[in-house]
Every structure is written in structure tokens, then in C-alpha cells.
Amino acid sequence: MTPPPARRRRIGANGTAPAHNLPRRGTVRRAQAITTYGVGSLVAVDHESFIVSGLDEADRSWSEDESPRIYERRLARLLGVDWFRLPPASDDTSKDGMRVRRFPLTHSCPECMELQSHRDFNPPAGRSVCGTCEVDLVPSRFVVACEAGHLGEFPYRQWVHRSSDRASPTAGACGGKLRLRTSGRTSSLRSVLVSCTCGRVPEVSMEGSFRRNALRELGLKCRGHRPWLGTSAPRQECGLPLRTLQRGSSSVWQPVLKSALSIPPWSNGRADPLAGHWERLRKYDDRGRIEAYLDAVFDDEWPMSLDEVMELLDAEREEDPDGEEAPSFDHRYRALRNKEYERLRSGNDESGHSRDEQFVCETPLGDQSVLGPLGVTGPMLVKKLREVRALKAFTRLVDAEVTTDAKEMPLYEHTLRWLPAMEVRGEGVFLRLDEENLGAWEKAPAVAARAERIRTAHQRLLEERADDPSRAVPSPATPRMVLLHTLAHVLINEWSLEAGYPAASLRERLYAADNMAGVLVYTATSDSAGSLGGLVAQGEPELLDRTVRSAVRRAEWCSSDPLCMETEGSGGTAGTNLAACHACVMLPETSCEHNNILLDRALLVGTPDDPGIGYFASVLAR
């Protein structure tokens, strides 16, 4: 036989290695790359399953044209980065985009019923079919994860051998092949059957595999797998208990998102060229040293004057939490919100600013005294608004919002100077509640007792979800917070009818604390619904007065009453809502900061037995 010719190595331009020509596997929207299909999440494309790769190679694979940088210094400082990048928005001519890896690797063939690694089926290149049966392979429905964020394959071999002497991590020594079939008798796990051709163990079902201690009883612990970083990534010593999850479960991946509004003096974009230099500039106290640093960094003209740089440094120091040398992340995030509240109260007139100004907040021209009887004050028309939402990390099994010791998994192995983020531009209406009226109302015993019921139920839920109940975060449910939250929901519902916006295109931003009592309702979508111009007009006092009255009267009655108003805990929320359901005040999840909990319209309108506990009871009495 004539030997085959020697293989020649492919060479790209200029003698370099050729660029990878990776196949395209479906598309997701840019916003979904932050909220739904971010790094480390599982994506189902047709009959295949993939995990979104980490960001270590993104500097090389994400095109600058398709994934531009965006800047928001206040948020970047909070998250410890220099800038952000939009996820790539590719088109038909794009060479690359967000990269994914096949996961889980365990597949089954519905024809021959073999259960093994994907490559052991010998599929043709670029296809996911059984090399023998030529039918589409089915990715494993089950994966395992730990609370530290690691993710792995379900141990089918150990599971099927658990009743034998080989029920151990070395059970693979039996030499048999696994098979998976469905009996079809029921839709439960009892009908999913796994067997081994070794003949030493009986066929077993998947029933019981989701018990909290099911895998611990097999002697299995987490080995620190991080498949989104590739097979070459070193494992992390973990040892935490493993939990079985459905591949499409929301517990497999939960994003940790943080957001900030662009407010002056950072909102005109002039500080963007200095991204990456602010940490060093903060170390200098005198103008001379700052001037020398800028001269060394910029050969040509500075992007801004020295006075502007000093003003920005002063503004940054103002957001430092008082009285702490090393403030926690939560304290720094709270300081960021406090500064937004101050700016929304003081406003930022459009006159005297350039077109590049991204935050325009003005006092309405109408007579604000008409809002006095409502207990509402300080309306502001936010005519231009920019919000940046960044993906900080992700968690599995546990929600990062329920514990002070959240086990967040980073998006990369090596440190990066940026994080993926999205920006939205729109408009909004900001209003506050009168502090004198609010203070008197929240001191009423009946009001405090009702809010305490919500707080107690929410605290119990936080402790149940936290891996260590003693480290659970305190519930934010106070009379003030629940009132503002419910008011924001009824206003969004009302404006979706009056101003023509779909409710899902509006979003709330709450400012509830001892020194804050405000709510911002704004358009926060990246599509055309954010630029209709109708929402900001609703902030004029006459229209706002009519809107609040209409919204409160509409909240007085629910089609599910009396059940909704009289229930002890609404709609399966474990008591974290009282008088609230999808027929009255609940919103699409994307519009709410608190996942549709901590709501009670009785604090707006009162109850039939005690109408006086409603903040707007005097409005309904007329």
C-alpha cells in the first residue's frame, strides 16, 4: 500500500497560525448575555447544550467594533474595574462572538439507548448525532453543582452501582456500558431508568437523586470542576456537598448584577479618556503632582482641564462611606445610591450643558401644591437618563442577595480590567413622599405590625435560603420601603395604560432609608420603547396628581378580593407579600427590583376593617 502523504501544517497570513473557524450555534440578544445567558450559564440550542465560556480569551475574540467599551466611573470603582464592554453584537459577516463549550458532555442515544460521553458516539464533525444510529443525541438532563459555584457531570455510573459492593467513586472498574431509557409510564423521575451491561446491578430509576444528601451518601463531594473555563483550567479544591439539578433549572445559574445611573459630574463623557488612571490620581492630594502625572500620561492636549479633574476627584471622595477605613461592598453600594438620590432631588437643568450630557433632570413648571393633599412632593422630570448594568459574577444554588457570605464565582480565571455590561437610555419621573406625613404614618401601631409580618416572613425565607442562617442579610422590609415599592408598582401599571408603554418596558428604582423616601420610574429598555417621550410628560403636577389618584383607586379593588386583601400570605410567596397578586400590583420580573415580593396594597389603601392604615386613605375618603 502506498503510504499517505505527510500532513502539512496549515499556515495563515504572514506565516502565523490560521484563525479558528468556529461554527455558529444560535444567537442570543445582547441584553440576555448579561441577565440570562452570561458566563457560566447553560444555553440550549436546538437539541444541543452548551456552557458560555469565561472571559479570559474575550480580549482576543471580542471585536472592538462589535463589542465597544462603555464607561461609568462610579460603577467601575465599586466593582474594581476600569471600564465595561458590551457583549458582541455579531452579524452574518462576523468572525466570532460569545464562545461556548459543549456541556454536559454525557449524552444518550434514543435509538440504541447508550449513555456515554459525546465523543464516544463518534459523531461526524460539526454534528451531534450517534455515529451508529444517525439520530440526534440527547444531552444529559441532569448536572451536579455545589454552593461554591462549581458544576459537573451527573455521576450515572456511581448512581447505578450504589446498591453493590462497587458503590464508590471507583465503580467505573466494572467495565460495563451504561444505558438510559424512559419507561413512559409516568412523567416522574421513576420512569427514567439507568442500567449497566456489567450485569452485576439491577436497573435503577433516577428517583431520589434530587434529595439533598443523595450524592453525599455515595461518598461523592465536589471536585472543583469549572467547565466554562475549559479542560485546561486547574481544579479548585472544594469538597462541598453536591446537589443534583435539572439542566434548565434557574438554580444552575443566577447572575449577580449591579447598576448605576450616570449622574454629574461624570455624565458628560469627558472623563472617559482617563479610565484606568483614577486610582493613581486619587493617591495625589496636591494639584502639582496631579498636573505632573497628566503631563506624563498625555503627550498632547489633556482631555479635560486640571480644575475638572480636581472636581471629579472631590466628587469621588464624597461617595466614600463615612467613618470606615475599609467599607464593605454593601456600604459602598449604599453610598452610590445616596448620591443618586441627592442628584435626583437637586436636578440638573438642560440649559448650560452640551448635547453629550447624559443626565437631564428638571423641576416641572406646574403648581406642585396640588400634590400636597396626596402626601407627595418633589416631582422631577428626568428627561435624559443612562443606566449601566454590569454582570459582576454568578452563583449556583444560592442567591447572592440572601447572605452576607455569598459564594460568587468570577467570570474569568485571570484578572481582567473590565466586566461585561449593557447600557440603557431613556427617561423617567422621580417623586418623593412628604417626610412629615410619612413619619407620622409609619409610627402607627397597625402599620408597623403589618410591615413586621412581611419582614418576619422575609427574614425567615432569607435564613432558609442561606447556607449559614447566622450570616443571612437583614430583610429591608420596613413600612417605608413596602409603601414605596407598592406605590411604584401601581404607578407602573397606571402609566402602562395612560402613557402607552408596556409594563415590561418600565422599571422601578427605589430609594428607601431613614434619610430617603423616593422612587424613580423610568424606561429601561434598549429598544424604541425607551424613547417615546410620553413618560416624562406624566411628571407634570396636574397629570401626576390625576395619575396617583387613579392608581390608588384602582388598587382599592382587586378581582381576587376578598381573598387577596384578607390573605395571610399571598400567592405562594411564603408571606413575603400580603395584599398583592398578579391581578392587582405584581409586575413583570424585569420591572421589579425585588422579584415581586415585599408588596402590600393595604399600606396604600387600607383594609375594610381598618382603612386608616393606608397612606392614601384620605384620598379615598373624599
mmCIF file with all atom_site columns, C-alpha atoms in Angstrom, residues 425-427 500-502 505 523-534:
data_model
loop_
_atom_site.group_PDB
_atom_site.id
_atom_site.type_symbol
_atom_site.label_atom_id
_atom_site.label_alt_id
_atom_site.label_comp_id
_atom_site.label_asym_id
_atom_site.label_entity_id
_atom_site.label_seq_id
_atom_site.pdbx_PDB_ins_code
_atom_site.Cartn_x
_atom_site.Cartn_y
_atom_site.Cartn_z
_atom_site.occupancy
_atom_site.B_iso_or_equiv
_atom_site.pdbx_formal_charge
_atom_site.auth_seq_id
_atom_site.auth_comp_id
_atom_site.auth_asym_id
_atom_site.auth_atom_id
_atom_site.pdbx_PDB_model_num
ATOM 1  C CA . ARG A 1 425 ? -31.038 55.210 27.840 1.00 0.00 ? 425 ARG A CA 1
ATOM 2  C CA . GLY A 1 426 ? -34.447 56.620 28.464 1.00 0.00 ? 426 GLY A CA 1
ATOM 3  C CA . GLU A 1 427 ? -36.494 58.972 30.592 1.00 0.00 ? 427 GLU A CA 1
ATOM 4  C CA . GLY A 1 500 ? -48.918 53.713 26.142 1.00 0.00 ? 500 GLY A CA 1
ATOM 5  C CA . TYR A 1 501 ? -45.859 51.892 27.480 1.00 0.00 ? 501 TYR A CA 1
ATOM 6  C CA . PRO A 1 502 ? -45.867 48.136 28.004 1.00 0.00 ? 502 PRO A CA 1
ATOM 7  C CA . SER A 1 505 ? -40.509 48.464 29.385 1.00 0.00 ? 505 SER A CA 1
ATOM 8  C CA . THR A 1 523 ? -37.911 53.480 30.769 1.00 0.00 ? 523 THR A CA 1
ATOM 9  C CA . ALA A 1 524 ? -35.107 50.978 30.858 1.00 0.00 ? 524 ALA A CA 1
ATOM 10 C CA . THR A 1 525 ? -35.143 49.073 27.611 1.00 0.00 ? 525 THR A CA 1
ATOM 11 C CA . SER A 1 526 ? -32.665 49.341 24.805 1.00 0.00 ? 526 SER A CA 1
ATOM 12 C CA . ASP A 1 527 ? -35.359 49.303 22.112 1.00 0.00 ? 527 ASP A CA 1
ATOM 13 C CA . SER A 1 528 ? -37.597 52.084 20.770 1.00 0.00 ? 528 SER A CA 1
ATOM 14 C CA . ALA A 1 529 ? -39.985 51.870 23.731 1.00 0.00 ? 529 ALA A CA 1
ATOM 15 C CA . GLY A 1 530 ? -37.430 53.827 25.717 1.00 0.00 ? 530 GLY A CA 1
ATOM 16 C CA . SER A 1 531 ? -37.650 56.919 23.511 1.00 0.00 ? 531 SER A CA 1
ATOM 17 C CA . LEU A 1 532 ? -41.363 57.557 23.025 1.00 0.00 ? 532 LEU A CA 1
ATOM 18 C CA . GLY A 1 533 ? -41.255 60.719 25.122 1.00 0.00 ? 533 GLY A CA 1
ATOM 19 C CA . GLY A 1 534 ? -44.576 60.108 26.846 1.00 0.00 ? 534 GLY A CA 1
#
